Coordinates of C-alpha atoms and ligand atoms in Angstrom, one line a residue:
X125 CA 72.1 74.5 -15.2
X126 CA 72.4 76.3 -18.6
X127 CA 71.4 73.1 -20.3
X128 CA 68.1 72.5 -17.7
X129 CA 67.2 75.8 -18.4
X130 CA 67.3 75.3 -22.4
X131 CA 64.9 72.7 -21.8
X132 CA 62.6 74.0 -19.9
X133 CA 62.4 77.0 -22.5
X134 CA 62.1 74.0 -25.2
X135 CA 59.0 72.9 -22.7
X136 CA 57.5 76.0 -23.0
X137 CA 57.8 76.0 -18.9
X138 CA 58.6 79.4 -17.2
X139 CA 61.3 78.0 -15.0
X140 CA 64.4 80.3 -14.1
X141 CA 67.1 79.2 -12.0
X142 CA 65.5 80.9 -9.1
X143 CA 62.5 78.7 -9.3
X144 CA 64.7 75.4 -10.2
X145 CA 63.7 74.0 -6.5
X146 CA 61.3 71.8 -6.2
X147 CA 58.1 73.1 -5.2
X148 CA 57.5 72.4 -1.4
X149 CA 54.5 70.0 -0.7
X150 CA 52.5 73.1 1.4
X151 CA 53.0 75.2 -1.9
X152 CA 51.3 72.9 -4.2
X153 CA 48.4 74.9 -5.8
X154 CA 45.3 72.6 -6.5
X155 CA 42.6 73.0 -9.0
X156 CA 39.8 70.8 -8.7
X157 CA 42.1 68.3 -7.2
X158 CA 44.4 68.8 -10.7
X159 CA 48.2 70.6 -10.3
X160 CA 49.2 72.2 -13.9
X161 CA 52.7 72.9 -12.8
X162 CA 55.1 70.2 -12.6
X163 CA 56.4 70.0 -9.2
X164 CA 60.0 70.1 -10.2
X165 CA 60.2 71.5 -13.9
X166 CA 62.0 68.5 -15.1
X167 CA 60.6 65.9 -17.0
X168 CA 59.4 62.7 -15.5
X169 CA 61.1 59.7 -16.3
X170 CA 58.5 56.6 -16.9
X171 CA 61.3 53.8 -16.1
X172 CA 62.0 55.2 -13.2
X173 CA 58.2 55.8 -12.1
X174 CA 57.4 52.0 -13.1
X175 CA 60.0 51.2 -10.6
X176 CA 58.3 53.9 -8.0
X177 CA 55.0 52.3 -9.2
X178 CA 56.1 48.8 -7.7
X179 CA 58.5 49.3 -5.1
X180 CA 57.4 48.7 -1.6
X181 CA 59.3 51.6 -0.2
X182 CA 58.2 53.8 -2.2
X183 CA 55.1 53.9 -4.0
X184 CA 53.3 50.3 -3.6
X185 CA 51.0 51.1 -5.9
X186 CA 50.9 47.8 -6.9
X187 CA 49.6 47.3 -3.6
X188 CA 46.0 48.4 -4.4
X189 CA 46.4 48.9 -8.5
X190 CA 46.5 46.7 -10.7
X191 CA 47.2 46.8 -14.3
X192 CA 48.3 44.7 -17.4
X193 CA 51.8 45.8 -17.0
X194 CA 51.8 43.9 -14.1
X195 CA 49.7 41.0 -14.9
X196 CA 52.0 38.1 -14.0
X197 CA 52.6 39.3 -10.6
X198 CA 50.6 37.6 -8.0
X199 CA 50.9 40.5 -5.4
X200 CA 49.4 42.9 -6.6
X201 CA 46.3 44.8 -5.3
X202 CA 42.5 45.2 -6.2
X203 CA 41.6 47.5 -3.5
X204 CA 41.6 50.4 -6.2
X205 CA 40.7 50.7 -9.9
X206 CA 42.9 49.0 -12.7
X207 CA 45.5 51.2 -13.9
X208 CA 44.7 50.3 -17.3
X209 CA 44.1 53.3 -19.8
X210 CA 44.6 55.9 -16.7
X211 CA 46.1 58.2 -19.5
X212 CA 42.7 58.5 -21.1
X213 CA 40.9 59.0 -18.1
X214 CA 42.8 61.9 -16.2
X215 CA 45.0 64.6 -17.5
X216 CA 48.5 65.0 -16.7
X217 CA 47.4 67.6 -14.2
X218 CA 44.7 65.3 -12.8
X219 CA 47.5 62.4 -12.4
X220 CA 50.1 64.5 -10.6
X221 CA 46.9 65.7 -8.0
X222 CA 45.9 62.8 -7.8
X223 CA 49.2 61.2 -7.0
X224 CA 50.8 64.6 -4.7
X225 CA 47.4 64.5 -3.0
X226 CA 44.6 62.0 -3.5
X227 CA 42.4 63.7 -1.1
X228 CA 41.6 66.9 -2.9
X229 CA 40.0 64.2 -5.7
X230 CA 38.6 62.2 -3.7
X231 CA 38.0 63.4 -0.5
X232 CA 37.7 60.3 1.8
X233 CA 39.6 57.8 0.0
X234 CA 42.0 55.2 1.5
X235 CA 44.5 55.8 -1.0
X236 CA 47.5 58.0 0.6
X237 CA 48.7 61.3 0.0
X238 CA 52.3 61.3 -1.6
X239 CA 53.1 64.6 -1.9
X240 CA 51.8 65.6 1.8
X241 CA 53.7 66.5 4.6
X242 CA 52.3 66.9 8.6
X243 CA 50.3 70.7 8.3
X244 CA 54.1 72.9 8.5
X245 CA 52.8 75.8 6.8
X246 CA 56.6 76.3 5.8
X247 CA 59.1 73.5 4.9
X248 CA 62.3 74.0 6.6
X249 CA 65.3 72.2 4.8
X250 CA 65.7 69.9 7.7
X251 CA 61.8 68.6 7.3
X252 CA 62.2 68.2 3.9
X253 CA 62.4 64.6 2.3
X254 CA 59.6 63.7 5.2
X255 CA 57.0 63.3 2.4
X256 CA 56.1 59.2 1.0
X257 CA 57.8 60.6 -2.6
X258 CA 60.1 63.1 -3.7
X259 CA 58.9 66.0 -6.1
X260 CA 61.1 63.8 -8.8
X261 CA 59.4 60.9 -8.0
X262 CA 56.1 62.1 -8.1
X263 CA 57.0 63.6 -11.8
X264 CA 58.4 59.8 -12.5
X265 CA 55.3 57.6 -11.8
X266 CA 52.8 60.6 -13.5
X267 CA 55.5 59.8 -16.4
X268 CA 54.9 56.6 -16.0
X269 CA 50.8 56.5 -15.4
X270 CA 51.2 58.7 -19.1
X271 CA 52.3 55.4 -20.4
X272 CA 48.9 53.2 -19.6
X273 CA 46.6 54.2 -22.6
X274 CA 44.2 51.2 -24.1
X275 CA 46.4 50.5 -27.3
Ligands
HEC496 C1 46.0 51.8 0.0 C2 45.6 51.6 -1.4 C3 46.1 52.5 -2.4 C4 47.4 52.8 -2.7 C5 48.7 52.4 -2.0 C6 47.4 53.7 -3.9 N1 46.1 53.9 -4.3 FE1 45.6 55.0 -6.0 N2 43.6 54.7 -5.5 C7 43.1 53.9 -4.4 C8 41.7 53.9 -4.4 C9 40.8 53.2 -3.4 C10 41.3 54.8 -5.5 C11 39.9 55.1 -5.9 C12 39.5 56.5 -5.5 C13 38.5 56.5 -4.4 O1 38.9 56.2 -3.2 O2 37.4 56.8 -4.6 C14 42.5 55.2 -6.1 C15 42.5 56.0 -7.3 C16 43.7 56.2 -8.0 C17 43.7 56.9 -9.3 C18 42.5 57.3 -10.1 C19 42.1 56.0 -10.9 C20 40.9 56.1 -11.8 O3 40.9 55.3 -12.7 O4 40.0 56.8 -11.5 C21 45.0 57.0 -9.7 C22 45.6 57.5 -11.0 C23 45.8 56.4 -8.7 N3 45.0 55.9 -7.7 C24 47.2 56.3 -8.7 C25 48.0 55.7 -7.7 C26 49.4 55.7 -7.7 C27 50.3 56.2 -8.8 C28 49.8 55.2 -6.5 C29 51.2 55.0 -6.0 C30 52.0 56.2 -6.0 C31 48.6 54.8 -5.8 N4 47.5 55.2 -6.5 C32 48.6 54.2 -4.5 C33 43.9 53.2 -3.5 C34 45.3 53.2 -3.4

């Protein structure tokens, strides 16, 4: 814990050990569809979110986006844009929004909300984990979207 909270302080993030939870999916404050804070104050890892990227279980955004990364797999999805140079299109705020909730970008799209759970004003501990991603993993494929920048 001492050495999370170091880090965060190196980040220049104003997390204390009381706010070290993850922040609960109905708490997730919006701005023009963009979320500033990190959900979980920890990092994202992009190997990790490559793998949340593909996985069928998890993300599938491979299911709808493709991108060069990607380019020898024949499953992949053209149902939404290319993935390619994301990082220069949206902000690290605008990613995580875009990934916890698509809708608040883009109002009617098809693409799902990942950071959503069923309308409970308040998440009890035993509805948690009932959202598509975790906070972590939603921090992992942003990390990982960070990576896709034209050269
Ligand atoms: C069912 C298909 C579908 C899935 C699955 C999906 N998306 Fe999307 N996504 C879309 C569509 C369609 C759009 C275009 C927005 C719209 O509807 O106008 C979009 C837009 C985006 C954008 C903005 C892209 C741009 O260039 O403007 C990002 C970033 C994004 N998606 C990331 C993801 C990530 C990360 C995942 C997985 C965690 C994911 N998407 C899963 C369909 C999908």
């Amino acid at each position: 814990m001492k050495r999370f909270i170091l880090f965060a302080a190196a980040m220049g993030i104003g997390v204390t050990a009381a706010t070290a939870e993850p922040v609960s999916p109905m708490q997730v404050v919006f701005t023009d569809g963009a979320v500033e804070e990190s959900l979980t104050g920890v990092a994202g890892d992009p190997v990790a979110g490559r793998d949340v990227f593909a996985n069928r279980k998890l993300g599938n955004c491979l299911a709808c986006h493709m991108n060069e990364d990607w380019s020898e797999q024949s499953f992949h999805g053209e149902v939404g844009p290319p993935m390619d140079g994301v990082a220069e299109r949206w902000s690290t705020a605008e990613l995580r929004g875009i990934v916890a909730n698509s809708k608040e970008m883009f109002p009617n799209t098809i693409m799902p909300s990942f950071y959503r759970n069923a309308g409970y004003t308040r998440t009890l501990k035993k509805f948690e984990g009932k959202t598509i991603l975790s906070a972590q993993q939603v921090e992992d494929v942003v990390a990982y979207l960070q990576t896709l920048t034209y050269e």
